[in-house]
Amino acid sequence: MGRQFPFSNPSILLLFLTGVTIFSCSFNVVGGVIGVSWGRQTSHRLIPSMVVDLLLQNGIRHLKIFSTSENVLEAFAGGDIAITVTLPNEGLKHIVNTGVAAYWLQQKIRKNQNKNINITCLYVGSQPFSAFYRTETYDNAVDTLKIIQQALRLNGYDTVVATTPHFTDVLKPGIMKPSEADFRPDLKEKMVEFVSVLNASNAPFVMDVFPIHFVAENKWDIEFAFLDNKSNFSIEDNGHVYTNVFEFVYDSFVTAITKAGAPNLKVIVGQIGWPTDGFPGANVANAERFFREFIPFVKSTKGTPLRPGISIDVYIHSLVDENLSRISLGAFQRHWGLYTSYGEPKYKIDFSGAHRDIYPTTAKGVVLMPKRWCVFKGDKTNLTKVENQVSRACAEADCTSLLPGGLCSQLTFEQNVSYAFNRYFQMNSQYSTNGSSCDFENLATVVTEDPSVGTCKFPVEILAAERAETDGLMKRSRAGERLQASSSSSIVLSLLLIFLLRLI
Ligand SMILES: *[C@@H]1O[C@H](CO)[C@@H](O)[C@H](O)[C@H]1NC(C)=O
Ligand SMILES: *[C@@H]1O[C@H](CO)[C@@H](O)[C@H](O)[C@H]1NC(C)=O
Ligand SMILES: *[C@@H]1O[C@H](CO)[C@@H](O)[C@H](O)[C@H]1NC(C)=O
Ligand SMILES: *[C@@H]1O[C@H](CO)[C@@H](O)[C@H](O)[C@H]1NC(C)=O
Ligand SMILES: *[C@@H]1O[C@H](CO)[C@@H](O)[C@H](O)[C@H]1NC(C)=O
Ligand SMILES: *[C@@H]1O[C@H](CO)[C@@H](O)[C@H](O)[C@H]1NC(C)=O
Ligand SMILES: *[C@@H]1O[C@H](CO)[C@@H](O)[C@H](O)[C@H]1NC(C)=O
Ligand SMILES: *[C@@H]1O[C@H](CO)[C@@H](O)[C@H](O)[C@H]1NC(C)=O
């Protein structure tokens, strides 16, 4: 529950006495919680009710979403899955006072709680100071968190806790020992304020970490990213030995918050994962290897050198691949999924931490479109034309698997072109009434024989997918906008109005 002084508030005391559990962003469950985050920046999404089923089948009782999407939340009504919702960064500036905050909370949290949706935690912004958003600064993130927390208190939301997740790049870079850790000098003032706000409200500090990326940034041996002790590289710090990057990063955050004056602040993990494409070492074998020891580590209550014996709540990033996700750090950002975007598990993982050699269950009810692919006919007489058409396809479709290190990086030129054309054709739902999505100035044709090359799969579109975009607050790529626009301009207009209403 993360509340160190639960009895300081009479209404909370009452809840305790009447035997009602208080929920939060962290749960004081022995062995820690293993939750999953579900991002939906993908052109064809699993239907929310499929995801409810998927989580239940896999024994996952904690979910984080990056919005407050009504249709997603409704699928969780009456179930016991605890949900963390997010006020996206773009919304921070709109929460100008507790009145506005109270209205937003009423619309987004209370209305849903009244439908028996178990919202326990609210993330106010997401990594607002990360280099991801270098072009946009969210200086008001701390103020918004304060306003929201005040509105939660004033309006009796005793079961909801608000906090903000931070990426590892809020830490000073280049340190060699956790004891040297601190917040980055340019962010220090803000982060200290953040920490004291969390400390005062008994909300946990939420850290997001991507081990494969962190070791690469530090030019460390990739073995150090795993927890199976195969790394020859370890770090000694005041008598503590660090054999993996997770404990290193966790204790670096512990050190930074201690230096900020809050040594007892609870630290949980909002996102951790291992991508399967688009980065050196990003593949299913390594992802499986990472989780094989990471989940038992979390469940063991071993803790870290600076926090031995504590339970760490962890949200795995992410449920499915998101092929419209930003790629500012690299193509791997589109390949975080435990599942492919059509709901097939990619590798074995035992969420219970019992080392069972099992695949998670497959999503039920996903229907694919007919087995039709769009391929290059092979006419290379005008290479400029071919290249222009590939660029046109990849400007909208997701071609990240073609990039160096990707699963499809070994294709021949012709196969490359086919891959790009097919991606575009599928994302347009194989639209070919007059050849328009598989034409490419007469360079392409539709075939019924699977052109996949080894592990490089040429996908077929999902039919039973959710495409309506009603949560509005996320950044959308051009492809997403185009999908929306193609529905009808009046729908787009009313969606825009809904976005505005939904925000404030
Ligand atoms: C909501 O989630 C919390 C945390 O997992 C759980 O303890 C509680 O039983 C859930 N509430 C309901 C009504 O299912
Ligand atoms: C954090 O809370 C503890 C206990 O209430 C208090 O002693 C400490 O000064 C607080 N630290 C900050 C930075 O607010
Ligand atoms: C790795 O080594 C540490 C420290 O010796 C130990 O606590 C841990 O259980 C080991 N993990 C595995 C998977 O062998
Ligand atoms: C680690 O050390 C062992 C034994 O000294 C050696 O065989 C192995 O190649 C080393 N591994 C790496 C990744 O350096
Ligand atoms: C090749 O294609 C480009 C782009 O479609 C076009 O501008 C150019 O005229 C073509 N060149 C020839 C020789 O046909
Ligand atoms: C295939 O496409 C990728 C991405 O555009 C490019 O990096 C690679 O060089 C291409 N390979 C061939 C053989 O043309
Ligand atoms: C995203 O992935 C799905 C499933 O593989 C695919 O059908 C869809 O066309 C992809 N979207 C884009 C924009 O590439
Ligand atoms: C046929 O394709 C063209 C673009 O190539 C498009 O402008 C036109 O609307 C399409 N016609 C039909 C009937 O869909």
XYZ file of C-alpha atoms and ligand atoms in Angstrom:
616
model
C 0.000 0.000 0.000
C 3.007 2.272 0.302
C 1.400 4.287 3.078
C 3.787 4.486 5.967
C 1.417 6.360 8.257
C -1.991 4.991 7.401
C -3.644 6.045 10.617
C -2.902 9.756 10.381
C -6.127 10.258 8.428
C -9.363 9.413 10.268
C -11.247 8.259 7.158
C -8.430 5.855 6.387
C -8.543 4.589 9.961
C -12.261 3.986 9.502
C -11.610 1.999 6.342
C -9.153 -0.150 8.225
C -11.569 -0.735 11.060
C -14.361 -1.716 8.702
C -12.035 -4.148 7.003
C -12.000 -2.393 3.626
C -8.657 -2.642 1.882
C -6.909 0.507 0.806
C -5.440 0.319 -2.672
C -2.502 2.162 -4.054
C 0.244 2.236 -6.656
C 2.167 -0.354 -4.653
C 0.688 -3.212 -2.748
C 2.819 -4.541 0.138
C 2.327 -8.016 -1.299
C 5.064 -10.327 -0.101
C 7.105 -11.198 -3.156
C 6.047 -8.126 -5.070
C 3.435 -7.620 -7.726
C 4.090 -8.528 -11.355
C 1.876 -6.303 -13.475
C 1.869 -5.543 -17.170
C 1.592 -2.287 -19.069
C -0.524 -2.140 -22.182
C 0.344 0.592 -24.642
C -1.943 0.957 -27.615
C 0.097 2.981 -30.087
C -0.459 0.424 -32.743
C -2.583 0.552 -35.845
C -4.598 -2.561 -35.036
C -5.293 -3.238 -31.406
C -6.479 -6.205 -29.452
C -10.039 -5.686 -28.304
C -10.080 -4.758 -24.586
C -12.186 -7.774 -23.566
C -9.567 -10.053 -25.178
C -6.938 -8.404 -23.029
C -8.977 -8.930 -19.854
C -9.177 -12.603 -20.752
C -5.461 -12.752 -21.563
C -4.492 -11.247 -18.205
C -6.791 -13.532 -16.234
C -5.572 -16.637 -18.093
C -2.017 -15.679 -17.206
C -2.760 -14.871 -13.572
C -1.921 -11.186 -13.962
C -3.954 -8.964 -11.655
C -2.305 -5.587 -12.238
C -2.464 -3.537 -15.401
C -1.190 -0.124 -16.349
C -2.564 1.850 -19.270
C -1.178 5.069 -20.729
C -4.498 6.883 -20.836
C -7.918 6.797 -19.210
C -9.617 5.320 -22.262
C -13.275 4.719 -21.498
C -13.767 1.673 -23.700
C -10.664 0.002 -22.308
C -11.623 0.624 -18.698
C -15.181 -0.558 -19.208
C -13.922 -4.001 -20.180
C -12.489 -4.300 -16.660
C -15.724 -3.517 -14.823
C -16.542 -5.914 -12.029
C -13.232 -7.752 -12.279
C -10.575 -7.643 -9.593
C -7.762 -6.451 -11.851
C -6.174 -3.373 -10.279
C -5.605 -0.643 -12.828
C -3.139 2.204 -13.025
C -4.303 4.946 -15.354
C -2.290 7.811 -16.789
C -2.921 11.484 -17.346
C -0.724 11.879 -20.465
C 1.933 14.589 -20.552
C -0.087 16.571 -23.057
C -2.783 16.939 -20.422
C -0.575 18.312 -17.633
C -0.894 21.948 -18.600
C -4.688 21.807 -18.562
C -4.898 20.949 -14.876
C -4.573 24.542 -13.723
C -6.252 24.343 -10.310
C -7.936 21.927 -7.914
C -11.353 22.745 -9.407
C -10.302 21.569 -12.844
C -8.501 18.615 -11.280
C -11.616 17.643 -9.326
C -13.688 17.762 -12.498
C -11.176 15.653 -14.397
C -11.019 13.140 -11.526
C -14.808 12.985 -11.420
C -14.981 12.254 -15.169
C -12.058 9.868 -15.369
C -11.778 8.155 -12.017
C -14.974 8.376 -9.985
C -17.336 7.662 -12.871
C -15.332 4.554 -13.654
C -15.050 3.516 -10.025
C -18.820 3.751 -9.843
C -18.896 1.145 -12.613
C -16.857 -1.140 -10.389
C -13.601 -0.562 -12.194
C -10.729 -1.058 -9.771
C -8.597 2.039 -10.411
C -5.968 2.182 -7.683
C -3.255 4.406 -9.024
C -2.964 7.490 -11.198
C 0.209 8.399 -13.048
C 0.327 12.146 -13.535
C 2.343 12.406 -16.729
C 4.807 9.813 -17.955
C 8.553 10.407 -17.830
C 7.972 14.161 -18.160
C 11.683 15.054 -17.991
C 12.956 12.310 -20.225
C 15.058 13.057 -23.294
C 12.226 11.365 -25.209
C 10.456 14.675 -24.902
C 13.464 16.881 -25.411
C 11.483 19.125 -27.708
C 8.732 19.594 -25.154
C 9.412 20.308 -21.520
C 6.814 19.599 -18.928
C 8.064 22.028 -16.305
C 4.669 22.044 -14.686
C 4.730 18.313 -13.941
C 5.413 18.745 -10.207
C 2.771 21.451 -9.848
C 0.202 19.292 -11.601
C 1.005 16.364 -9.335
C 0.539 18.618 -6.301
C -2.796 19.923 -7.596
C -4.050 16.411 -8.361
C -2.983 15.106 -4.969
C -4.762 17.968 -3.281
C -7.913 17.328 -5.331
C -7.756 13.622 -4.431
C -7.569 14.527 -0.727
C -10.292 17.154 -0.846
C -12.694 14.867 -2.671
C -12.286 11.707 -0.655
C -10.429 9.493 -3.120
C -8.924 7.447 -0.319
C -8.186 4.440 -2.493
C -6.319 6.249 -5.282
C -2.714 7.350 -5.067
C -1.074 9.719 -7.564
C 2.567 9.656 -8.596
C 4.705 10.166 -11.718
C 7.067 7.660 -13.376
C 10.599 8.705 -14.342
C 13.009 7.211 -16.851
C 16.638 6.422 -15.975
C 17.793 9.524 -17.815
C 16.748 11.718 -14.878
C 19.862 10.304 -13.187
C 23.299 11.812 -13.657
C 24.858 9.836 -16.541
C 28.166 7.990 -16.543
C 28.348 6.974 -12.892
C 30.276 3.788 -12.095
C 28.788 3.048 -8.660
C 25.296 3.420 -7.205
C 26.734 5.470 -4.337
C 27.771 8.128 -6.891
C 24.197 8.426 -8.127
C 22.176 11.609 -8.028
C 19.599 13.366 -10.144
C 20.954 15.166 -13.202
C 22.198 18.643 -12.202
C 19.802 20.441 -14.578
C 16.842 18.528 -13.104
C 17.989 18.324 -9.535
C 15.801 21.108 -8.179
C 12.654 19.699 -9.828
C 13.414 16.134 -8.792
C 14.044 17.128 -5.177
C 10.681 18.844 -5.175
C 9.088 15.748 -6.740
C 10.609 13.547 -4.082
C 9.375 15.710 -1.246
C 5.845 15.791 -2.700
C 5.824 11.972 -2.904
C 7.340 11.678 0.547
C 4.663 13.906 2.046
C 1.844 11.930 0.402
C 3.320 8.444 0.964
C 3.189 7.831 -2.765
C 5.931 5.616 -4.243
C 8.727 6.821 -6.509
C 8.234 5.097 -9.867
C 11.293 4.278 -11.974
C 11.265 3.003 -15.567
C 14.318 1.047 -16.725
C 15.274 -0.747 -19.937
C 18.279 -2.936 -19.068
C 19.410 -3.589 -22.654
C 19.470 0.135 -23.360
C 21.138 1.043 -20.080
C 24.064 -1.359 -20.540
C 24.519 -0.196 -24.136
C 24.575 3.466 -23.092
C 27.267 2.691 -20.532
C 29.144 0.449 -22.984
C 28.959 -2.422 -20.489
C 28.945 -6.116 -21.355
C 25.405 -7.131 -22.306
C 25.740 -10.074 -19.872
C 25.410 -7.526 -17.062
C 21.810 -6.929 -18.162
C 20.789 -10.464 -17.145
C 20.319 -11.773 -13.624
C 21.769 -15.241 -14.126
C 25.277 -14.346 -12.924
C 27.011 -15.125 -16.208
C 28.502 -11.658 -16.340
C 32.219 -11.485 -15.710
C 31.749 -7.815 -15.069
C 30.517 -6.789 -11.643
C 30.639 -3.562 -9.671
C 31.789 -3.188 -6.100
C 30.480 -0.340 -4.038
C 31.065 0.096 -0.287
C 31.238 -3.646 0.225
C 28.189 -4.354 -1.952
C 28.614 -6.326 -5.162
C 26.382 -5.578 -8.149
C 26.137 -8.465 -10.615
C 23.353 -7.032 -12.777
C 22.116 -3.732 -14.089
C 18.688 -3.890 -12.445
C 20.068 -3.815 -8.910
C 22.559 -1.153 -10.007
C 19.814 1.126 -11.316
C 17.406 0.444 -8.454
C 20.041 1.326 -5.865
C 21.077 4.370 -7.896
C 17.523 5.675 -7.560
C 17.537 4.768 -3.866
C 20.748 6.781 -3.481
C 19.342 9.753 -5.407
C 16.148 9.935 -3.318
C 18.195 9.516 -0.157
C 20.328 12.490 -1.219
C 17.044 14.327 -1.850
C 16.154 13.757 1.807
C 13.668 10.877 1.588
C 15.603 7.688 2.391
C 12.462 5.686 3.180
C 10.478 6.490 0.056
C 9.164 3.335 -1.573
C 10.539 2.683 -5.085
C 8.584 0.632 -7.606
C 9.187 -0.191 -11.265
C 6.694 1.303 -13.710
C 8.260 -0.206 -16.829
C 10.876 -2.863 -17.427
C 11.172 -5.068 -20.466
C 13.295 -6.590 -23.201
C 12.631 -5.816 -26.876
C 12.809 -8.579 -29.475
C 13.965 -6.616 -32.506
C 15.684 -3.430 -33.585
C 18.707 -3.325 -31.230
C 21.853 -5.417 -30.750
C 20.856 -8.252 -28.405
C 17.137 -7.603 -28.872
C 15.702 -11.027 -29.681
C 13.299 -13.560 -28.229
C 16.056 -15.780 -26.797
C 17.486 -12.922 -24.747
C 14.052 -11.671 -23.669
C 13.217 -15.152 -22.423
C 16.569 -15.388 -20.660
C 16.091 -12.003 -18.985
C 12.667 -12.780 -17.518
C 13.637 -16.333 -16.571
C 15.683 -14.924 -13.681
C 14.156 -11.479 -13.279
C 10.680 -12.634 -12.255
C 11.954 -15.160 -9.672
C 14.241 -12.382 -8.380
C 11.247 -10.084 -7.834
C 9.218 -12.893 -6.277
C 12.074 -13.943 -3.986
C 11.894 -10.796 -1.865
C 15.671 -10.801 -1.979
C 15.719 -7.077 -2.549
C 18.841 -5.143 -3.506
C 22.050 -4.440 -1.584
C 20.689 -1.101 -0.318
C 17.189 -2.441 0.290
C 17.567 -6.091 1.235
C 14.472 -8.149 1.904
C 11.966 -5.760 0.371
C 9.254 -6.528 -2.161
C 9.509 -4.590 -5.423
C 6.367 -4.111 -7.491
C 7.132 -4.319 -11.184
C 5.179 -3.621 -14.362
C 6.449 -5.431 -17.437
C 6.638 -3.326 -20.559
C 4.749 -4.273 -22.604
C 1.832 -6.537 -23.366
C 1.974 -6.192 -27.162
C 4.188 -4.663 -29.826
C 3.245 -1.119 -30.744
C 4.018 -0.412 -34.349
C 3.132 3.269 -34.234
C 5.211 3.982 -31.146
C 7.839 6.735 -31.324
C 11.324 5.539 -32.256
C 13.412 8.400 -30.904
C 15.665 5.941 -29.049
C 15.584 3.357 -31.829
C 13.493 0.872 -33.772
C 13.438 -1.453 -30.749
C 10.791 0.765 -29.192
C 8.244 -0.891 -31.458
C 9.136 -4.405 -30.319
C 8.640 -4.508 -26.548
C 5.681 -6.875 -26.629
C 5.382 -10.108 -24.670
C 2.941 -10.708 -27.506
C 2.967 -9.852 -31.182
C 0.365 -7.290 -32.108
C -1.915 -10.147 -33.186
C -1.796 -11.770 -29.764
C 0.718 -14.626 -30.151
C 3.170 -15.037 -27.263
C 6.743 -14.510 -28.438
C 8.630 -16.493 -25.816
C 8.311 -18.526 -22.636
C 7.737 -16.651 -19.423
C 6.355 -17.763 -16.068
C 4.684 -14.811 -14.372
C 4.532 -16.718 -11.087
C 8.320 -16.815 -10.896
C 8.310 -20.580 -10.342
C 10.681 -21.269 -13.266
C 8.052 -23.265 -15.148
C 8.983 -23.724 -18.795
C 5.740 -22.320 -20.221
C 4.418 -19.964 -22.853
C 1.771 -17.465 -21.795
C -1.664 -18.242 -23.225
C -2.518 -17.030 -26.711
C -5.116 -14.283 -27.149
C -8.478 -15.802 -27.946
C -10.625 -14.549 -30.776
C -8.056 -12.812 -32.983
C -9.153 -13.189 -36.600
C -6.710 -12.522 -39.412
C -7.561 -11.270 -42.872
C -7.300 -13.623 -45.880
C -3.838 -14.936 -46.683
C -2.945 -12.347 -49.277
C 0.316 -10.484 -49.522
C 1.549 -7.608 -51.657
C 4.950 -8.148 -53.288
C 7.373 -6.393 -55.652
C 7.060 -7.624 -59.250
C 10.802 -7.190 -59.724
C 10.980 -4.377 -62.284
C 14.199 -2.518 -61.436
C 14.529 -0.498 -64.652
C 13.921 2.692 -62.692
C 15.509 2.315 -59.245
C 14.609 5.854 -58.208
C 10.996 4.984 -58.735
C 11.330 1.797 -56.668
C 13.065 3.646 -53.853
C 10.478 6.425 -53.891
C 7.696 3.885 -53.577
C 9.444 2.097 -50.701
C 9.843 5.444 -48.909
C 6.192 6.180 -49.459
C 5.191 2.806 -47.985
C 7.518 3.041 -44.990
C 6.539 6.617 -44.168
C 3.255 5.156 -42.972
C 3.771 1.466 -42.368
C 6.170 0.045 -39.804
C 9.366 -1.039 -41.586
C 11.588 -1.067 -38.490
C 12.350 -4.787 -38.846
C 14.336 -3.927 -42.010
C 16.796 -1.726 -40.151
C 20.290 -2.996 -39.262
C 20.019 -5.607 -36.497
C 16.335 -6.153 -37.262
C 14.729 -9.542 -37.881
C 14.375 -8.681 -41.577
C 17.712 -6.923 -42.062
C 19.137 -9.818 -44.076
C 16.657 -9.613 -46.943
C 17.733 -9.104 -50.531
C 16.842 -5.832 -52.227
C 13.785 -7.400 -53.892
C 12.585 -8.959 -50.641
C 13.141 -5.622 -48.910
C 10.878 -3.896 -51.378
C 8.233 -6.614 -51.014
C 8.351 -6.352 -47.238
C 7.727 -2.611 -47.380
C 4.930 -2.919 -49.938
C 3.252 -5.686 -47.938
C 3.386 -3.727 -44.705
C 1.600 -0.850 -46.406
C -0.929 -3.145 -48.057
C -1.787 -4.905 -44.774
C -2.080 -1.741 -42.734
C -4.571 -0.536 -45.313
C -6.579 -3.686 -44.615
C -5.504 -5.200 -47.936
C -7.547 -2.559 -49.666
C -7.276 -3.281 -53.330
C -10.643 -2.607 -54.938
C -8.836 -0.786 -57.700
C -5.337 -1.805 -56.766
C -4.719 1.317 -54.747
C -2.905 -0.112 -51.722
C -0.920 -2.683 -53.722
C -0.020 -0.798 -56.833
C 3.026 1.397 -56.218
C 3.035 2.775 -59.754
C 2.518 -0.705 -61.151
C 5.543 -2.160 -59.329
C 3.529 -4.497 -57.073
C 1.078 -7.347 -57.198
C -1.019 -9.427 -54.793
C 0.004 -13.058 -54.173
C -1.509 -15.877 -52.092
C 1.728 -17.705 -51.307
C 3.401 -16.593 -48.061
C 6.550 -14.621 -49.001
C 8.016 -14.786 -45.451
C 11.769 -15.388 -45.312
C 12.888 -17.493 -42.321
C 12.250 -15.619 -39.075
C 11.275 -12.521 -41.030
C 7.506 -12.853 -41.142
C 5.452 -10.956 -43.705
C 2.330 -10.219 -41.640
C -1.308 -10.517 -42.592
C -3.667 -7.939 -41.138
C -5.839 -8.501 -38.084
C -9.539 -8.410 -38.832
C -11.015 -8.440 -35.336
C -9.179 -5.390 -34.169
C -10.144 -2.182 -32.539
C -9.338 0.824 -34.667
C -11.513 3.547 -33.215
C -9.386 6.185 -31.566
C -11.241 7.734 -28.712
C -8.673 8.240 -25.998
C -7.274 11.152 -27.859
C -4.444 12.286 -25.667
C -1.658 10.227 -27.111
C 0.582 11.445 -29.853
C -0.369 9.905 -33.097
C 1.743 9.219 -36.116
C 0.604 10.170 -39.577
C -0.694 6.667 -40.150
C -2.906 6.888 -37.099
C -4.303 10.200 -38.201
C -4.917 8.887 -41.646
C -6.857 5.929 -40.292
C -8.971 8.328 -38.321
C -9.468 10.752 -41.135
C -10.534 8.002 -43.468
C -13.493 7.156 -41.248
C -15.257 10.441 -41.877
C -14.511 14.056 -41.201
C -17.537 14.552 -38.999
C -16.471 11.665 -36.802
C -13.046 13.264 -36.556
C -14.629 16.545 -35.538
C -16.751 14.990 -32.848
C -13.759 13.003 -31.629
C -11.836 16.248 -31.293
C -14.637 17.711 -29.224
C -14.698 14.586 -27.104
C -10.936 14.884 -26.546
C -11.342 18.408 -25.246
C -14.250 17.501 -23.006
C -12.455 14.451 -21.799
C -9.377 16.365 -20.844
C -10.861 19.057 -18.635
C -8.642 -4.077 -6.455
O -7.254 -4.366 -6.538
C -6.649 -4.588 -5.282
C -5.160 -4.738 -5.504
O -4.852 -5.869 -6.244
C -7.261 -5.823 -4.643
O -6.675 -6.015 -3.375
C -8.756 -5.642 -4.501
O -9.352 -6.821 -4.032
C -9.387 -5.242 -5.817
N -10.761 -4.830 -5.579
C -11.791 -5.462 -6.085
C -13.124 -4.874 -5.762
O -11.699 -6.446 -6.761
C 10.134 12.627 4.321
O 9.273 12.194 5.349
C 9.939 11.981 6.578
C 8.925 11.448 7.550
O 7.765 12.192 7.531
C 10.567 13.278 7.050
O 11.304 13.040 8.238
C 11.512 13.805 5.975
O 12.011 15.073 6.356
C 10.783 13.930 4.672
N 11.708 14.332 3.625
C 11.433 15.255 2.696
C 12.481 15.525 1.690
O 10.361 15.829 2.657
C 23.578 -14.654 -8.429
O 24.484 -14.309 -7.418
C 23.893 -13.685 -6.293
C 25.004 -13.228 -5.363
O 25.928 -14.245 -5.157
C 22.913 -14.661 -5.650
O 22.289 -14.057 -4.551
C 21.863 -15.056 -6.663
O 20.965 -16.000 -6.127
C 22.502 -15.607 -7.924
N 21.463 -15.786 -8.920
C 21.393 -16.869 -9.699
C 20.268 -16.926 -10.664
O 22.202 -17.770 -9.655
C 33.967 -14.846 -18.750
O 35.005 -15.595 -18.163
C 35.123 -16.928 -18.653
C 36.168 -17.629 -17.844
O 37.249 -16.789 -17.547
C 35.458 -16.882 -20.129
O 35.544 -18.186 -20.647
C 34.360 -16.146 -20.860
O 34.671 -15.975 -22.234
C 34.148 -14.761 -20.250
N 32.995 -14.190 -20.845
C 32.966 -12.944 -21.300
C 31.672 -12.501 -21.876
O 33.925 -12.195 -21.244
C 12.161 7.250 -62.768
O 11.168 7.497 -61.804
C 11.132 8.817 -61.311
C 10.167 8.873 -60.146
O 8.987 8.172 -60.419
C 10.780 9.751 -62.452
O 10.772 11.083 -61.979
C 11.794 9.600 -63.567
O 11.400 10.346 -64.675
C 11.925 8.133 -63.991
N 13.050 7.981 -64.882
C 12.942 7.383 -66.084
C 14.182 7.271 -66.882
O 11.871 6.918 -66.472
C 16.691 -2.925 -46.920
O 16.073 -1.779 -46.322
C 16.737 -1.269 -45.171
C 15.889 -0.156 -44.592
O 15.494 0.744 -45.556
C 18.142 -0.832 -45.558
O 18.817 -0.406 -44.386
C 18.880 -2.005 -46.179
O 20.122 -1.588 -46.632
C 18.101 -2.589 -47.358
N 18.768 -3.773 -47.843
C 18.979 -3.994 -49.144
C 19.669 -5.260 -49.525
O 18.638 -3.202 -50.007
C 0.981 -3.166 -37.133
O 1.024 -4.569 -36.916
C -0.119 -5.263 -37.381
C 0.031 -6.710 -37.025
O 1.233 -7.243 -37.514
C -0.212 -5.081 -38.870
O -1.320 -5.776 -39.294
C -0.342 -3.594 -39.166
O -0.434 -3.379 -40.531
C 0.852 -2.872 -38.603
N 0.704 -1.444 -38.803
C 1.629 -0.699 -39.381
C 1.399 0.763 -39.349
O 2.625 -1.164 -39.895
C -8.783 4.106 -56.995
O -7.470 4.523 -56.617
C -7.229 5.905 -56.708
C -5.776 6.172 -56.290
O -4.924 5.282 -56.945
C -8.190 6.671 -55.857
O -7.990 8.066 -56.014
C -9.628 6.314 -56.222
O -10.509 6.926 -55.334
C -9.831 4.810 -56.165
N -11.161 4.453 -56.657
C -12.024 3.726 -55.946
C -13.321 3.408 -56.589
O -11.790 3.341 -54.807
